[in-house]
PDB file of C-alpha atoms in Angstrom:
ATOM      1  CA  UNK A  30     -53.699  36.177  -1.211  1.00 61.00           C
ATOM      2  CA  UNK A  31     -50.335  36.241  -2.992  1.00 73.00           C
ATOM      3  CA  UNK A  32     -51.759  36.968  -6.458  1.00 70.00           C
ATOM      4  CA  UNK A  33     -53.819  39.892  -5.174  1.00 75.00           C
ATOM      5  CA  UNK A  34     -50.763  41.275  -3.375  1.00 81.00           C
ATOM      6  CA  UNK A  35     -48.716  41.081  -6.567  1.00 81.00           C
ATOM      7  CA  UNK A  36     -51.422  42.822  -8.567  1.00 81.00           C
ATOM      8  CA  UNK A  37     -51.798  45.555  -5.943  1.00 86.00           C
ATOM      9  CA  UNK A  38     -48.034  46.087  -5.897  1.00 90.00           C
ATOM     10  CA  UNK A  39     -47.891  46.463  -9.689  1.00 89.00           C
ATOM     11  CA  UNK A  40     -50.779  48.938  -9.732  1.00 89.00           C
ATOM     12  CA  UNK A  41     -49.279  50.917  -6.811  1.00 91.00           C
ATOM     13  CA  UNK A  42     -45.969  51.224  -8.661  1.00 93.00           C
ATOM     14  CA  UNK A  43     -47.775  52.319 -11.813  1.00 92.00           C
ATOM     15  CA  UNK A  44     -49.827  54.968  -9.970  1.00 92.00           C
ATOM     16  CA  UNK A  45     -46.704  56.237  -8.179  1.00 94.00           C
ATOM     17  CA  UNK A  46     -44.741  56.580 -11.422  1.00 95.00           C
ATOM     18  CA  UNK A  47     -47.534  58.496 -13.162  1.00 94.00           C
ATOM     19  CA  UNK A  48     -48.244  60.801 -10.201  1.00 93.00           C
ATOM     20  CA  UNK A  49     -44.540  61.667 -10.091  1.00 95.00           C
ATOM     21  CA  UNK A  50     -44.598  62.421 -13.839  1.00 94.00           C
ATOM     22  CA  UNK A  51     -47.522  64.836 -13.348  1.00 94.00           C
ATOM     23  CA  UNK A  52     -45.871  66.581 -10.381  1.00 94.00           C
ATOM     24  CA  UNK A  53     -42.553  67.036 -12.223  1.00 94.00           C
ATOM     25  CA  UNK A  54     -44.309  68.707 -15.137  1.00 94.00           C
ATOM     26  CA  UNK A  55     -46.435  70.727 -12.707  1.00 93.00           C
ATOM     27  CA  UNK A  56     -43.227  72.121 -11.191  1.00 92.00           C
ATOM     28  CA  UNK A  57     -41.750  72.841 -14.646  1.00 91.00           C
ATOM     29  CA  UNK A  58     -44.855  74.854 -15.494  1.00 91.00           C
ATOM     30  CA  UNK A  59     -44.724  76.650 -12.126  1.00 89.00           C
ATOM     31  CA  UNK A  60     -41.260  77.975 -12.997  1.00 86.00           C
ATOM     32  CA  UNK A  61     -42.434  78.908 -16.512  1.00 87.00           C
ATOM     33  CA  UNK A  62     -45.292  80.910 -14.986  1.00 85.00           C
ATOM     34  CA  UNK A  63     -43.052  82.602 -12.417  1.00 82.00           C
ATOM     35  CA  UNK A  64     -39.796  83.544 -14.179  1.00 81.00           C
ATOM     36  CA  UNK A  65     -39.240  86.365 -11.690  1.00 81.00           C
ATOM     37  CA  UNK A  66     -38.553  83.865  -8.895  1.00 76.00           C
ATOM     38  CA  UNK A  67     -34.825  83.541  -8.293  1.00 72.00           C
ATOM     39  CA  UNK A  68     -35.331  79.959  -7.351  1.00 73.00           C
ATOM     40  CA  UNK A  69     -33.990  76.506  -8.094  1.00 78.00           C
ATOM     41  CA  UNK A  70     -35.278  72.986  -8.028  1.00 83.00           C
ATOM     42  CA  UNK A  71     -34.085  71.153  -4.957  1.00 84.00           C
ATOM     43  CA  UNK A  72     -34.653  67.461  -5.552  1.00 89.00           C
ATOM     44  CA  UNK A  73     -37.640  65.820  -3.924  1.00 94.00           C
ATOM     45  CA  UNK A  74     -38.888  64.463  -0.633  1.00 93.00           C
ATOM     46  CA  UNK A  75     -40.656  61.198   0.061  1.00 94.00           C
ATOM     47  CA  UNK A  76     -44.103  60.865   1.550  1.00 91.00           C
ATOM     48  CA  UNK A  77     -46.722  58.182   1.993  1.00 90.00           C
ATOM     49  CA  UNK A  78     -50.030  58.048   0.183  1.00 88.00           C
ATOM     50  CA  UNK A  79     -52.777  55.517   0.866  1.00 86.00           C
ATOM     51  CA  UNK A  80     -54.699  54.249  -2.148  1.00 84.00           C
ATOM     52  CA  UNK A  81     -57.277  51.567  -2.847  1.00 80.00           C
ATOM     53  CA  UNK A  82     -54.341  49.331  -3.773  1.00 84.00           C
ATOM     54  CA  UNK A  83     -52.472  49.908  -0.517  1.00 87.00           C
ATOM     55  CA  UNK A  84     -49.916  52.406   0.712  1.00 90.00           C
ATOM     56  CA  UNK A  85     -47.372  54.036  -1.576  1.00 92.00           C
ATOM     57  CA  UNK A  86     -44.451  54.266   0.835  1.00 92.00           C
ATOM     58  CA  UNK A  87     -42.102  56.675  -0.926  1.00 94.00           C
ATOM     59  CA  UNK A  88     -43.922  58.954  -3.352  1.00 94.00           C
ATOM     60  CA  UNK A  89     -41.316  61.468  -4.565  1.00 96.00           C
ATOM     61  CA  UNK A  90     -42.665  65.028  -4.407  1.00 94.00           C
ATOM     62  CA  UNK A  91     -40.525  67.698  -6.141  1.00 94.00           C
ATOM     63  CA  UNK A  92     -39.472  70.742  -4.159  1.00 92.00           C
ATOM     64  CA  UNK A  93     -37.655  74.011  -4.738  1.00 89.00           C
ATOM     65  CA  UNK A  94     -35.040  75.774  -2.642  1.00 87.00           C
ATOM     66  CA  UNK A  95     -37.351  78.556  -1.437  1.00 85.00           C
ATOM     67  CA  UNK A  96     -40.389  76.314  -0.835  1.00 86.00           C
ATOM     68  CA  UNK A  97     -42.464  78.463  -3.202  1.00 87.00           C
ATOM     69  CA  UNK A  98     -43.842  75.478  -5.116  1.00 88.00           C
ATOM     70  CA  UNK A  99     -46.646  73.427  -3.591  1.00 89.00           C
ATOM     71  CA  UNK A 100     -48.101  70.630  -5.692  1.00 90.00           C
ATOM     72  CA  UNK A 101     -51.862  70.761  -6.158  1.00 89.00           C
ATOM     73  CA  UNK A 102     -52.107  66.989  -6.550  1.00 88.00           C
ATOM     74  CA  UNK A 103     -52.991  66.602  -2.871  1.00 81.00           C
ATOM     75  CA  UNK A 104     -53.250  68.658   0.292  1.00 72.00           C
ATOM     76  CA  UNK A 105     -49.957  68.852   2.243  1.00 63.00           C
ATOM     77  CA  UNK A 106     -51.089  66.705   5.179  1.00 60.00           C
ATOM     78  CA  UNK A 107     -53.622  64.547   3.394  1.00 61.00           C
ATOM     79  CA  UNK A 108     -52.528  60.930   3.415  1.00 60.00           C
ATOM     80  CA  UNK A 109     -55.544  59.239   1.835  1.00 58.00           C
ATOM     81  CA  UNK A 110     -56.605  60.110  -1.679  1.00 66.00           C
ATOM     82  CA  UNK A 111     -58.212  56.975  -3.088  1.00 71.00           C
ATOM     83  CA  UNK A 112     -59.670  58.785  -6.089  1.00 77.00           C
ATOM     84  CA  UNK A 113     -56.190  59.859  -7.262  1.00 81.00           C
ATOM     85  CA  UNK A 114     -55.155  56.299  -8.050  1.00 82.00           C
ATOM     86  CA  UNK A 115     -58.485  55.627  -9.705  1.00 80.00           C
ATOM     87  CA  UNK A 116     -58.137  58.758 -11.840  1.00 84.00           C
ATOM     88  CA  UNK A 117     -54.625  57.795 -12.963  1.00 87.00           C
ATOM     89  CA  UNK A 118     -55.858  54.344 -14.015  1.00 85.00           C
ATOM     90  CA  UNK A 119     -58.754  55.889 -15.936  1.00 83.00           C
ATOM     91  CA  UNK A 120     -56.428  58.305 -17.758  1.00 87.00           C
ATOM     92  CA  UNK A 121     -54.211  55.462 -18.970  1.00 85.00           C
ATOM     93  CA  UNK A 122     -56.993  53.220 -20.256  1.00 83.00           C
ATOM     94  CA  UNK A 123     -57.534  52.690 -23.966  1.00 76.00           C
ATOM     95  CA  UNK A 124     -59.247  55.340 -26.058  1.00 77.00           C
ATOM     96  CA  UNK A 125     -58.883  58.440 -23.876  1.00 82.00           C
ATOM     97  CA  UNK A 126     -58.887  61.702 -25.829  1.00 86.00           C
ATOM     98  CA  UNK A 127     -56.703  64.745 -25.126  1.00 89.00           C
ATOM     99  CA  UNK A 128     -59.789  66.599 -23.942  1.00 89.00           C
ATOM    100  CA  UNK A 129     -60.715  63.830 -21.494  1.00 88.00           C
ATOM    101  CA  UNK A 130     -57.148  63.746 -20.133  1.00 90.00           C
ATOM    102  CA  UNK A 131     -57.301  67.540 -19.725  1.00 90.00           C
ATOM    103  CA  UNK A 132     -60.583  67.271 -17.815  1.00 88.00           C
ATOM    104  CA  UNK A 133     -59.100  64.718 -15.431  1.00 87.00           C
ATOM    105  CA  UNK A 134     -56.008  66.873 -14.879  1.00 89.00           C
ATOM    106  CA  UNK A 135     -58.209  69.878 -14.135  1.00 87.00           C
ATOM    107  CA  UNK A 136     -59.938  67.756 -11.529  1.00 83.00           C
ATOM    108  CA  UNK A 137     -56.581  66.724 -10.029  1.00 84.00           C
ATOM    109  CA  UNK A 138     -54.935  70.159 -10.069  1.00 86.00           C
ATOM    110  CA  UNK A 139     -58.007  72.288  -9.360  1.00 78.00           C
ATOM    111  CA  UNK A 140     -58.059  75.970 -10.269  1.00 76.00           C
ATOM    112  CA  UNK A 141     -54.540  76.884  -9.187  1.00 80.00           C
ATOM    113  CA  UNK A 142     -53.228  77.278 -12.737  1.00 85.00           C
ATOM    114  CA  UNK A 143     -54.109  79.179 -15.882  1.00 86.00           C
ATOM    115  CA  UNK A 144     -55.823  77.194 -18.682  1.00 88.00           C
ATOM    116  CA  UNK A 145     -52.640  77.394 -20.763  1.00 89.00           C
ATOM    117  CA  UNK A 146     -50.666  75.747 -17.975  1.00 90.00           C
ATOM    118  CA  UNK A 147     -53.176  72.898 -17.676  1.00 90.00           C
ATOM    119  CA  UNK A 148     -52.994  72.519 -21.453  1.00 92.00           C
ATOM    120  CA  UNK A 149     -49.182  72.269 -21.342  1.00 92.00           C
ATOM    121  CA  UNK A 150     -49.302  69.662 -18.578  1.00 92.00           C
ATOM    122  CA  UNK A 151     -51.985  67.778 -20.536  1.00 92.00           C
ATOM    123  CA  UNK A 152     -49.727  67.646 -23.613  1.00 93.00           C
ATOM    124  CA  UNK A 153     -46.895  66.082 -21.616  1.00 93.00           C
ATOM    125  CA  UNK A 154     -49.177  63.575 -19.878  1.00 92.00           C
ATOM    126  CA  UNK A 155     -50.929  62.698 -23.161  1.00 92.00           C
ATOM    127  CA  UNK A 156     -47.533  61.951 -24.705  1.00 92.00           C
ATOM    128  CA  UNK A 157     -46.787  59.624 -21.781  1.00 92.00           C
ATOM    129  CA  UNK A 158     -50.233  57.986 -22.094  1.00 90.00           C
ATOM    130  CA  UNK A 159     -49.692  57.310 -25.801  1.00 89.00           C
ATOM    131  CA  UNK A 160     -46.165  55.986 -25.237  1.00 91.00           C
ATOM    132  CA  UNK A 161     -47.477  53.592 -22.570  1.00 89.00           C
ATOM    133  CA  UNK A 162     -50.417  52.398 -24.666  1.00 85.00           C
ATOM    134  CA  UNK A 163     -48.308  51.927 -27.808  1.00 86.00           C
ATOM    135  CA  UNK A 164     -45.292  50.299 -26.169  1.00 86.00           C
ATOM    136  CA  UNK A 165     -44.168  46.936 -27.505  1.00 86.00           C
ATOM    137  CA  UNK A 166     -45.398  43.918 -25.593  1.00 83.00           C
ATOM    138  CA  UNK A 167     -43.696  40.531 -25.432  1.00 79.00           C
ATOM    139  CA  UNK A 168     -44.734  38.144 -28.176  1.00 76.00           C
ATOM    140  CA  UNK A 169     -45.364  35.447 -25.590  1.00 85.00           C
ATOM    141  CA  UNK A 170     -46.471  35.400 -21.957  1.00 89.00           C
ATOM    142  CA  UNK A 171     -46.430  32.217 -19.906  1.00 92.00           C
ATOM    143  CA  UNK A 172     -49.388  33.381 -17.797  1.00 89.00           C
ATOM    144  CA  UNK A 173     -52.057  36.081 -18.005  1.00 87.00           C
ATOM    145  CA  UNK A 174     -53.787  37.272 -14.829  1.00 86.00           C
ATOM    146  CA  UNK A 175     -57.170  38.919 -15.295  1.00 83.00           C
ATOM    147  CA  UNK A 176     -58.752  40.975 -12.545  1.00 82.00           C
ATOM    148  CA  UNK A 177     -61.912  43.049 -12.440  1.00 78.00           C
ATOM    149  CA  UNK A 178     -62.095  45.653  -9.662  1.00 76.00           C
ATOM    150  CA  UNK A 179     -64.955  48.050  -9.025  1.00 74.00           C
ATOM    151  CA  UNK A 180     -63.912  51.667  -8.535  1.00 69.00           C
ATOM    152  CA  UNK A 181     -65.970  54.776  -7.828  1.00 65.00           C
ATOM    153  CA  UNK A 182     -64.991  56.777 -10.904  1.00 61.00           C
ATOM    154  CA  UNK A 183     -65.641  60.501 -11.038  1.00 56.00           C
ATOM    155  CA  UNK A 184     -66.814  61.583 -14.436  1.00 56.00           C
ATOM    156  CA  UNK A 185     -69.863  63.872 -14.555  1.00 56.00           C
ATOM    157  CA  UNK A 186     -70.999  62.077 -11.421  1.00 56.00           C
ATOM    158  CA  UNK A 187     -69.646  59.290  -9.219  1.00 54.00           C
ATOM    159  CA  UNK A 188     -70.447  55.789 -10.436  1.00 61.00           C
ATOM    160  CA  UNK A 189     -69.200  52.273  -9.744  1.00 71.00           C
ATOM    161  CA  UNK A 190     -67.529  50.881 -12.852  1.00 73.00           C
ATOM    162  CA  UNK A 191     -65.399  47.819 -13.336  1.00 77.00           C
ATOM    163  CA  UNK A 192     -61.727  48.292 -14.176  1.00 79.00           C
ATOM    164  CA  UNK A 193     -60.327  45.309 -16.052  1.00 81.00           C
ATOM    165  CA  UNK A 194     -56.610  44.858 -15.301  1.00 85.00           C
ATOM    166  CA  UNK A 195     -54.511  42.440 -17.351  1.00 86.00           C
ATOM    167  CA  UNK A 196     -51.137  41.303 -15.989  1.00 89.00           C
ATOM    168  CA  UNK A 197     -48.694  39.338 -18.122  1.00 90.00           C
ATOM    169  CA  UNK A 198     -45.969  37.062 -16.727  1.00 91.00           C
ATOM    170  CA  UNK A 199     -43.066  36.229 -19.027  1.00 90.00           C
ATOM    171  CA  UNK A 200     -41.360  32.830 -19.059  1.00 90.00           C
ATOM    172  CA  UNK A 201     -38.545  34.208 -16.876  1.00 89.00           C
ATOM    173  CA  UNK A 202     -41.036  35.460 -14.266  1.00 88.00           C
ATOM    174  CA  UNK A 203     -41.166  39.183 -15.106  1.00 89.00           C
ATOM    175  CA  UNK A 204     -44.598  40.703 -14.413  1.00 90.00           C
ATOM    176  CA  UNK A 205     -46.070  43.745 -16.133  1.00 90.00           C
ATOM    177  CA  UNK A 206     -49.414  45.456 -16.570  1.00 90.00           C
ATOM    178  CA  UNK A 207     -50.576  44.930 -20.148  1.00 88.00           C
ATOM    179  CA  UNK A 208     -53.589  47.208 -19.994  1.00 86.00           C
ATOM    180  CA  UNK A 209     -56.394  48.888 -18.083  1.00 83.00           C
ATOM    181  CA  UNK A 210     -59.927  48.875 -19.452  1.00 79.00           C
ATOM    182  CA  UNK A 211     -62.825  50.689 -17.827  1.00 73.00           C
ATOM    183  CA  UNK A 212     -66.488  50.266 -18.465  1.00 68.00           C
ATOM    184  CA  UNK A 213     -69.839  49.303 -17.037  1.00 61.00           C
ATOM    185  CA  UNK A 214     -70.334  46.049 -15.171  1.00 61.00           C
ATOM    186  CA  UNK A 215     -68.009  43.049 -15.289  1.00 63.00           C
ATOM    187  CA  UNK A 216     -69.122  40.482 -17.872  1.00 67.00           C
ATOM    188  CA  UNK A 217     -67.803  37.693 -20.078  1.00 71.00           C
ATOM    189  CA  UNK A 218     -68.344  39.930 -23.118  1.00 73.00           C
ATOM    190  CA  UNK A 219     -66.270  42.649 -21.464  1.00 70.00           C
ATOM    191  CA  UNK A 220     -63.412  40.239 -20.893  1.00 73.00           C
ATOM    192  CA  UNK A 221     -63.713  38.926 -24.444  1.00 78.00           C
ATOM    193  CA  UNK A 222     -63.275  42.474 -25.793  1.00 77.00           C
ATOM    194  CA  UNK A 223     -60.284  43.092 -23.509  1.00 74.00           C
ATOM    195  CA  UNK A 224     -58.515  39.902 -24.593  1.00 76.00           C
ATOM    196  CA  UNK A 225     -59.267  40.573 -28.271  1.00 78.00           C
ATOM    197  CA  UNK A 226     -57.684  44.012 -27.951  1.00 75.00           C
ATOM    198  CA  UNK A 227     -54.524  42.653 -26.324  1.00 73.00           C
ATOM    199  CA  UNK A 228     -54.258  39.800 -28.813  1.00 69.00           C
TER     200      UNK A 228
END
């Protein structure tokens, strides 16, 4: 339905923005690690990526002039990486520590980089996570949409957990994601805690 489509579109845009942030910093660190390369950044190219929330049509992947850099976020010809979107959402939920963010980034980027590089990327992403979580929200929303979606989240093992998504609509019709909350099974108590946190 229309509401579900709107929610999916918002989450897709969010996942795209955060994946692009990670890849940009990944490329920065690649050049830091390889100063001997006489190479230059060369913009980006668009590609599609299918997620649980639908297809990201124009994910911008950074590239260099010599094609030395290859992002580790996904395999070159892999078009479906559902867990990537789920991992991004988990990273941006409330209460994630720097260590937890680092663990998720290790899972995303694999073993292609030295620990120091992962740590540097983690610092940049953690800064973005904090900025997003601490951003100012409107004092008033005309409508709140609440949605609980079950995702297969990879922590120590793979488990189905509910992700609570809260969407706010301002009086002039602007929609934004107010927060992601992950945990256990969907329940009225879970929603009560989510709404208390936002309030």
